[in-house]
Structures are given as C-alpha cells and as structure tokens.
mmCIF file of C-alpha atoms in Angstrom:
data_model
loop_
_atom_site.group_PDB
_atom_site.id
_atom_site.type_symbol
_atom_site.label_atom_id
_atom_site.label_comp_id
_atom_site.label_asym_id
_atom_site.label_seq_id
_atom_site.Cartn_x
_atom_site.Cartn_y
_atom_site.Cartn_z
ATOM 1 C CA UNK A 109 97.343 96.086 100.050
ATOM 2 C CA UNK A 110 98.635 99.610 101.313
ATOM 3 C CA UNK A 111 96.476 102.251 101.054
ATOM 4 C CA UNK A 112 96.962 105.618 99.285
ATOM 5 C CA UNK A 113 95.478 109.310 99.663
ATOM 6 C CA UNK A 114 95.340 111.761 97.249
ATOM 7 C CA UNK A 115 93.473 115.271 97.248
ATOM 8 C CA UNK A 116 90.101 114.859 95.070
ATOM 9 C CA UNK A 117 91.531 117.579 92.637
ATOM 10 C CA UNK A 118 93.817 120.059 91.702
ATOM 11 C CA UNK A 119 94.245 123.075 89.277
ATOM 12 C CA UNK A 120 96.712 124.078 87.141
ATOM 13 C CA UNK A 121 97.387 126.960 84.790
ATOM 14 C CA UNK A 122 99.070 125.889 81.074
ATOM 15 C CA UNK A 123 102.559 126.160 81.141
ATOM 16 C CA UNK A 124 103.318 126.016 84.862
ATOM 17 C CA UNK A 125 104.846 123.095 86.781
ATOM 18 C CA UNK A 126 102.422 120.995 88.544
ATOM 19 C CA UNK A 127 102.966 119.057 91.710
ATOM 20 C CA UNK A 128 100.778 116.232 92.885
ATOM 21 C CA UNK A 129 101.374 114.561 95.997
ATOM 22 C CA UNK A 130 100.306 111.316 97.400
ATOM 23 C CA UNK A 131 100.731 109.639 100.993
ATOM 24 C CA UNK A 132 101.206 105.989 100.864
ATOM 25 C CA UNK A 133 102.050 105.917 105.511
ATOM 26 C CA UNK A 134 101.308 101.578 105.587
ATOM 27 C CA UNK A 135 103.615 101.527 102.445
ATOM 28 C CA UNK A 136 106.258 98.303 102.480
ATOM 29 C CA UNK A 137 109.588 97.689 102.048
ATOM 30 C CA UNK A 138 109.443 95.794 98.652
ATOM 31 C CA UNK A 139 106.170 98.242 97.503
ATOM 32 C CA UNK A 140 106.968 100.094 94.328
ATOM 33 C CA UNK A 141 104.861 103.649 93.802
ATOM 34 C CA UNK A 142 103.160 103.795 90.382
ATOM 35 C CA UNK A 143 101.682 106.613 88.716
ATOM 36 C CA UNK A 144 99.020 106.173 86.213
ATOM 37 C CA UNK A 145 96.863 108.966 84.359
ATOM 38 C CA UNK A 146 93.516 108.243 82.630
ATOM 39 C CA UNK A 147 92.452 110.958 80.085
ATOM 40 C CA UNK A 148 89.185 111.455 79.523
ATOM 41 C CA UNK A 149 87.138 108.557 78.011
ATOM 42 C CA UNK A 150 90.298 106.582 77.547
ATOM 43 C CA UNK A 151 91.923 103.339 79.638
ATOM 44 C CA UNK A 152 94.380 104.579 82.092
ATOM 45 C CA UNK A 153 97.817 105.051 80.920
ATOM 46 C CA UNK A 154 101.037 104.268 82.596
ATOM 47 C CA UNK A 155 103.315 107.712 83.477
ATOM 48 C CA UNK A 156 106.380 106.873 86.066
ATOM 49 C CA UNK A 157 107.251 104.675 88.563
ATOM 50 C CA UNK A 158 109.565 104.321 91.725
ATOM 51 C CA UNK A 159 111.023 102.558 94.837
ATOM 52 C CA UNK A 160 113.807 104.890 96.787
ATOM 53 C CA UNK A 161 115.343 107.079 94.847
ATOM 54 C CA UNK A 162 113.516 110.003 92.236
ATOM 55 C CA UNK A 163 112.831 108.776 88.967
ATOM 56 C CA UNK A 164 112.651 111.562 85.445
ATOM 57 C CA UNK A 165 111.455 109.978 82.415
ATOM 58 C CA UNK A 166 109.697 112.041 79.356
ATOM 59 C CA UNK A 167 106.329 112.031 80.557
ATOM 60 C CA UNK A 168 107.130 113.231 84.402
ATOM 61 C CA UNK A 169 109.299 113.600 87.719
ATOM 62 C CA UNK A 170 108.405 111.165 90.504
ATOM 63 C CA UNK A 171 109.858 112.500 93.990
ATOM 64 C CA UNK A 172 109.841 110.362 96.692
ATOM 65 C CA UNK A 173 110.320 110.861 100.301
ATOM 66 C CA UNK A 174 113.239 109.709 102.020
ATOM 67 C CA UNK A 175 110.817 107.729 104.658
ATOM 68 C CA UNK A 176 108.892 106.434 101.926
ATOM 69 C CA UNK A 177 105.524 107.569 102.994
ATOM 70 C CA UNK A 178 104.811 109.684 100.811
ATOM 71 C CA UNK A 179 105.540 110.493 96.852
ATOM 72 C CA UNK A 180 105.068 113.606 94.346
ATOM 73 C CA UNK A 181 104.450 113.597 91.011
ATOM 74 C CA UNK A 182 105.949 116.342 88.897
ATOM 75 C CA UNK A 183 104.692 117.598 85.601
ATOM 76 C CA UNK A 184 107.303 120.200 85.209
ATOM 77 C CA UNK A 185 105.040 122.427 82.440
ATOM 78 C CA UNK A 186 101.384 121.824 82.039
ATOM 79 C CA UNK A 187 99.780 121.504 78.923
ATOM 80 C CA UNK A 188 95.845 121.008 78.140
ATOM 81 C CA UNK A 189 96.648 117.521 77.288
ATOM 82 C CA UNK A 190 97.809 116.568 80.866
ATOM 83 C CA UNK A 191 94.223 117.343 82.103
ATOM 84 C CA UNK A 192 93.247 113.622 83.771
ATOM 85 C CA UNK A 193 92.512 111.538 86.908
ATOM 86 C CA UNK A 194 95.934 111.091 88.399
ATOM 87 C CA UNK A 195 96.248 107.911 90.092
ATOM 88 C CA UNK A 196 98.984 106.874 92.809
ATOM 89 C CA UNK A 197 98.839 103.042 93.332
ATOM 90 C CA UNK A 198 101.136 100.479 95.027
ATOM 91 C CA UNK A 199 100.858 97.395 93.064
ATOM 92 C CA UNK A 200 100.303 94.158 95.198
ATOM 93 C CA UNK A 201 103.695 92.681 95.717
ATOM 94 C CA UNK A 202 103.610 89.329 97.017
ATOM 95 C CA UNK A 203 101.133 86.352 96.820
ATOM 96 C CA UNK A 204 98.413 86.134 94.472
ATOM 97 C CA UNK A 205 97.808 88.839 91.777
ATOM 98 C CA UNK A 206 101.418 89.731 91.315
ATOM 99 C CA UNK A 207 100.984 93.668 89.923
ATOM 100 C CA UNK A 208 97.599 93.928 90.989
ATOM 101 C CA UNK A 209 96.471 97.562 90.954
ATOM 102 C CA UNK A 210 93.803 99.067 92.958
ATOM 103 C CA UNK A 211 92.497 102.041 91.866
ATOM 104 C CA UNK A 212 91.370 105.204 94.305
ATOM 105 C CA UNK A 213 89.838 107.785 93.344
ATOM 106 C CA UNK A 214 92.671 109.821 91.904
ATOM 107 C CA UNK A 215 93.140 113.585 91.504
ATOM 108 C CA UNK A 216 91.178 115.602 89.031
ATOM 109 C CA UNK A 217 94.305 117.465 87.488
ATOM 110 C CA UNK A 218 92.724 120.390 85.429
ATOM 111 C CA UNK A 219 94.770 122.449 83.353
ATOM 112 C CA UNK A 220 93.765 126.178 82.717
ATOM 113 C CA UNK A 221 94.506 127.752 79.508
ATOM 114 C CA UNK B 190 103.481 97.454 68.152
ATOM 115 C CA UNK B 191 100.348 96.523 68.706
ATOM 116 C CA UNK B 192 98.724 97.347 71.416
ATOM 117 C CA UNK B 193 96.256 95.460 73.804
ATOM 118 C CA UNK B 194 93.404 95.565 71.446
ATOM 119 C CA UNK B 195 89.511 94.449 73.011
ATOM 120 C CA UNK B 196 86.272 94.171 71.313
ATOM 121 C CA UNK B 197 83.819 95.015 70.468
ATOM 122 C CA UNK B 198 84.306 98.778 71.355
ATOM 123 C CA UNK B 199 80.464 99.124 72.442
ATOM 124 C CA UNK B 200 78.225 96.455 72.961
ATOM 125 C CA UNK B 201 74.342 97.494 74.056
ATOM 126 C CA UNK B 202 72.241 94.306 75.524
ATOM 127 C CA UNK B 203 69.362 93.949 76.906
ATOM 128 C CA UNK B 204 68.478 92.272 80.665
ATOM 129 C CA UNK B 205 68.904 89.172 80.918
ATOM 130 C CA UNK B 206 70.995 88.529 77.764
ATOM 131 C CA UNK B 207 74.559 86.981 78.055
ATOM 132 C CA UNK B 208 77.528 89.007 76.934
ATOM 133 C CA UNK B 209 81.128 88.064 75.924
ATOM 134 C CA UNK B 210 84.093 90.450 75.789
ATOM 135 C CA UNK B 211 87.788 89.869 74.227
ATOM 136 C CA UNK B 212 90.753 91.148 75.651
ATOM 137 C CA UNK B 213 93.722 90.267 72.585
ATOM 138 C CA UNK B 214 96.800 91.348 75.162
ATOM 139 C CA UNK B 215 100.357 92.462 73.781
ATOM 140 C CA UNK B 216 102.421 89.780 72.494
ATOM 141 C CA UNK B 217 104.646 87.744 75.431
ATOM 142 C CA UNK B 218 102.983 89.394 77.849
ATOM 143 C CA UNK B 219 102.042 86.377 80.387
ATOM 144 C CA UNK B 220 99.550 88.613 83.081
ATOM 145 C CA UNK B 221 96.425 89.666 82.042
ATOM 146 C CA UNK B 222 93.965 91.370 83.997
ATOM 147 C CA UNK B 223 90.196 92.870 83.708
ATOM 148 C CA UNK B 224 89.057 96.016 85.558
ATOM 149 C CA UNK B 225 85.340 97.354 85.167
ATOM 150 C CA UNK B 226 84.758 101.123 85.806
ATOM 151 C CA UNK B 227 81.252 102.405 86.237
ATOM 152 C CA UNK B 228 80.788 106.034 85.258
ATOM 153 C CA UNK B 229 82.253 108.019 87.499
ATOM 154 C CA UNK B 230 83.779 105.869 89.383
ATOM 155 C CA UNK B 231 87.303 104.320 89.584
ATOM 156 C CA UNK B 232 88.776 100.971 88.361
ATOM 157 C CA UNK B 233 87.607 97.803 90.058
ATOM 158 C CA UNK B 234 89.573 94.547 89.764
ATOM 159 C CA UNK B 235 87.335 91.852 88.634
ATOM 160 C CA UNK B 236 90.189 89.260 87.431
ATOM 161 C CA UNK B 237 94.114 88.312 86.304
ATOM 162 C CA UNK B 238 95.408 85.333 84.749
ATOM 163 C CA UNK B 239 99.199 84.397 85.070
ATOM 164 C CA UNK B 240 100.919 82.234 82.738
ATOM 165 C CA UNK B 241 99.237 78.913 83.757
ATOM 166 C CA UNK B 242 98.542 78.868 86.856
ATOM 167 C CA UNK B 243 95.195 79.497 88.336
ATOM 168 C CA UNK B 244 93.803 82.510 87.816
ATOM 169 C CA UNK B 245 92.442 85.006 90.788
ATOM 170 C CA UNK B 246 88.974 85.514 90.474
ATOM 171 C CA UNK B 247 89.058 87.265 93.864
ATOM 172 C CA UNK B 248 86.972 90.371 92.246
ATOM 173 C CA UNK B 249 84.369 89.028 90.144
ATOM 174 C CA UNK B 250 81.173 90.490 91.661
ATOM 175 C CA UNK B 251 78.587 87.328 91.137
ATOM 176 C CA UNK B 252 78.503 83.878 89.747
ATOM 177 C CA UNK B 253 77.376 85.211 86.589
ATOM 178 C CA UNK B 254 80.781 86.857 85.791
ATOM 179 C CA UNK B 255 83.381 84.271 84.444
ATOM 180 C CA UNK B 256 86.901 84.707 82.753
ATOM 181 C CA UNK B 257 88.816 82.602 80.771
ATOM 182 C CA UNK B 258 92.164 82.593 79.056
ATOM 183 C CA UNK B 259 94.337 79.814 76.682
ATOM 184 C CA UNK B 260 97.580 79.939 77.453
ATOM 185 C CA UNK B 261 99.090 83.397 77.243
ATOM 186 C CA UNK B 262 96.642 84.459 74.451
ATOM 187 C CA UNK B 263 93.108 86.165 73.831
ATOM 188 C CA UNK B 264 90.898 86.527 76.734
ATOM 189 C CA UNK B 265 86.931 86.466 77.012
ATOM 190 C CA UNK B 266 84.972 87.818 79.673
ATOM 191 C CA UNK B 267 81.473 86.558 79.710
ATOM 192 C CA UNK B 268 78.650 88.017 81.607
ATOM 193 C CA UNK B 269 75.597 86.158 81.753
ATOM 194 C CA UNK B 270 72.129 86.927 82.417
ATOM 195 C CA UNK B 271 73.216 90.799 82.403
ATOM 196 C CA UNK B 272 71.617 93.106 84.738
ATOM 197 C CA UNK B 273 71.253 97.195 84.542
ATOM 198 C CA UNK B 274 74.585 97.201 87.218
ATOM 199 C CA UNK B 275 76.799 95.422 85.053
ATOM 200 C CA UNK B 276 76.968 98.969 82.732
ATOM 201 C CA UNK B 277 80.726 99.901 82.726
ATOM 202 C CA UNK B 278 83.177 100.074 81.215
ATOM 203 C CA UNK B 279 85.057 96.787 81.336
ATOM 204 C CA UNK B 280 89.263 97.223 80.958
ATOM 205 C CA UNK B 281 92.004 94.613 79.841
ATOM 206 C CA UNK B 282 95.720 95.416 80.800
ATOM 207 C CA UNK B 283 98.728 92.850 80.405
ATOM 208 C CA UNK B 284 101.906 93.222 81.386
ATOM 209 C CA UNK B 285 105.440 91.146 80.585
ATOM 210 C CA UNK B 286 105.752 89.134 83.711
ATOM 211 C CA UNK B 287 103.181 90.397 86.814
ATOM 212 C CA UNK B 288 105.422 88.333 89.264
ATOM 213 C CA UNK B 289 106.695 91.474 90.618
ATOM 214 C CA UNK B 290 105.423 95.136 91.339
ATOM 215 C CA UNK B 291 107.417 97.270 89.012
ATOM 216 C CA UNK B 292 106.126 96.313 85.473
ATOM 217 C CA UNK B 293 104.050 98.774 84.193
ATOM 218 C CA UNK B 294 100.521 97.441 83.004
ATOM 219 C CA UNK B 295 99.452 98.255 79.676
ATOM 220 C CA UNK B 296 95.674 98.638 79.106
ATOM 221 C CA UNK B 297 93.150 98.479 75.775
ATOM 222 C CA UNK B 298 90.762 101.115 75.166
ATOM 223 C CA UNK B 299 88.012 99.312 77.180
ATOM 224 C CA UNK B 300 84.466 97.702 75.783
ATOM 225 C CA UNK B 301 81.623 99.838 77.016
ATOM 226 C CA UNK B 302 78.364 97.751 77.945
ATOM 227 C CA UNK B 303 75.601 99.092 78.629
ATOM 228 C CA UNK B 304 72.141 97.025 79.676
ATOM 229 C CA UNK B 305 69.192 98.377 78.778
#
C-alpha cells in the first residue's frame, strides 16, 4: 500500500484557517487520498476525499497537487471542535481488502482559543 | 439513520477469559471491517468481510482472534483466552460497496476491552 507522511502535530489559533499537508511520493494512478479525523475518545470520522482535481465539501477543502504526491487539507476557520488526529490515508485499491485503510500516526491538530 | 452501532460499549475481563464483540454495520452496506487501537496508538487492521466471499484475515494478530459475519449482517469478533495486550479499543466500519477506494468508511463508537 503507498505510504503517507504527515508532521506529528500542528497548532492552530480559533478562527484562523488551518492547513495540513500530507506527502503521499509512491502514490498510484487509481489511489484516491482520504482524509479522516478522530476526535478525542471517539471512532474516526470521515472528512473529504480526492483523486485529481480539489474537492470543497462542508466539513473541509482538500488541495491536491498537480503531480499527485502530495495533498492539503484545508479547514478554512478553526473552531475548538476541529481539535483531532488528522489522518491522510490511501485506501488499498486493488486485490484483497478493497478500501482497506491503514492508519499512521496522524497530525495532532490543536486549536487555541 | 442508524448508524454502525457495536456492543457492548466496555467490556472488562479477566486473563484468560474469552470475549465476543458485535459490530451491527449500516444497512446495505456489504464491507465490514475491524480495527483495534491501543491507547495511544493508531488504528490497526485486524479484519474485513466482503459480501460473500472470503474474508481477509490478513491482520488478526494470533490464532486466538477470529471473525465472523452472516451474510451482510451483524458481526462478532471473538477473542479467546484474552491476554493483558489485547486492551484496545476494538473499531467496526462498513461501507456500501469496498470494491473500490473512494467510499468513505463509516465507523461505530468502538468496544473498549480491557484485561485485567
């Protein structure tokens, strides 16, 4: 499965835009880029997801790169709520385990009142 | 609606004992997977089910970790003979189809074990 690298963690204060970016080099044609947030003592949550172009939905802004390799999530104002691991993932493609996520570590978004 | 519900919401064994943990996914979803996530730590695969066909049991940790699944139902994860490492968290997502890499998975709240 391609690999993903995030930074351990980020800060944020309340109210600004917040930009987390993720390299995803060994990244395939047919790989989509997922986003997925866990909030504290909760099961990971679904936020955005891409291929090529930039995605907007209610939750977030997903930029991609125009080589692929590498992707940027955009909260565009950060509330306390938002506060989470951030997790970039490639879901397995092909073969076995269609959708298969494999978790990182994820970035340690915290949001400053 | 409904969500993918699991239960029970805490379960507290002691070693040795054998555990079993439901996963009820979201209606028509056909994929079904388990993740277990130590404190801490991030989300391991342990298992997915599709539809009928065999499932991948390419993450289960030991022999005493088994899944099973009826049809495109409820789902039990049974841990037997539980050791002090098998304390997690243990996660169910579905999803509508999992033959491609753009559905999003949809996850319970997770059944916390601990083993004393």
């Amino acid at each position: 499965d391609a690999k993903t690298t995030q930074p351990n963690s980020m800060e944020s204060n309340e109210e600004e835009p917040v930009h987390l970016p993720c390299n995803h080099s060994t990244i395939s044609g047919t790989d989509y880029i997922h986003w997925y947030r866990q909030l504290p003592s909760q099961g990971p949550e679904y936020v955005i997801h891409g291929l090529t172009s930039n995605v907007n939905n209610r939750m977030a802004s997903l930029a991609i790169a125009e080589d692929r390799k590498s992707s940027t999530l955009i909260l565009h104002r950060a509330t306390l709520r938002d506060a989470a691991v951030y997790y970039c993932i490639l879901p397995k493609a092909g073969g076995t385990s269609y959708g298969k996520l494999t978790f990182g570590q994820g970035t340690i978004l915290t949001v400053h009142p | 609606g409904a969500g993918v519900s699991q239960s029970p919401s805490n379960k507290v064994t002691e070693k040795g004992k054998d555990v079993e943990l439901r996963c009820d996914p979201i209606s028509g979803h056909t994929a079904l997977y388990w993740y277990r996530q130590r404190l801490g730590q991030g989300l391991e695969f342990l298992i997915y089910f599709q539809g009928n066909s065999a499932p991948d049991k390419s993450g289960l940790p030991s022999d005493r970790f088994s899944a099973e699944r009826t049809g495109e139902s409820v789902s039990t994860l049974t841990i037997q003979r539980t050791q002090q490492e098998d304390s997690a968290v243990y996660l169910c997502a579905s999803n509508r189809r999992g033959t491609s890499g753009n559905n999003e998975q949809f996850f319970g709240p997770g059944t916390r074990l601990t083993v004393l």
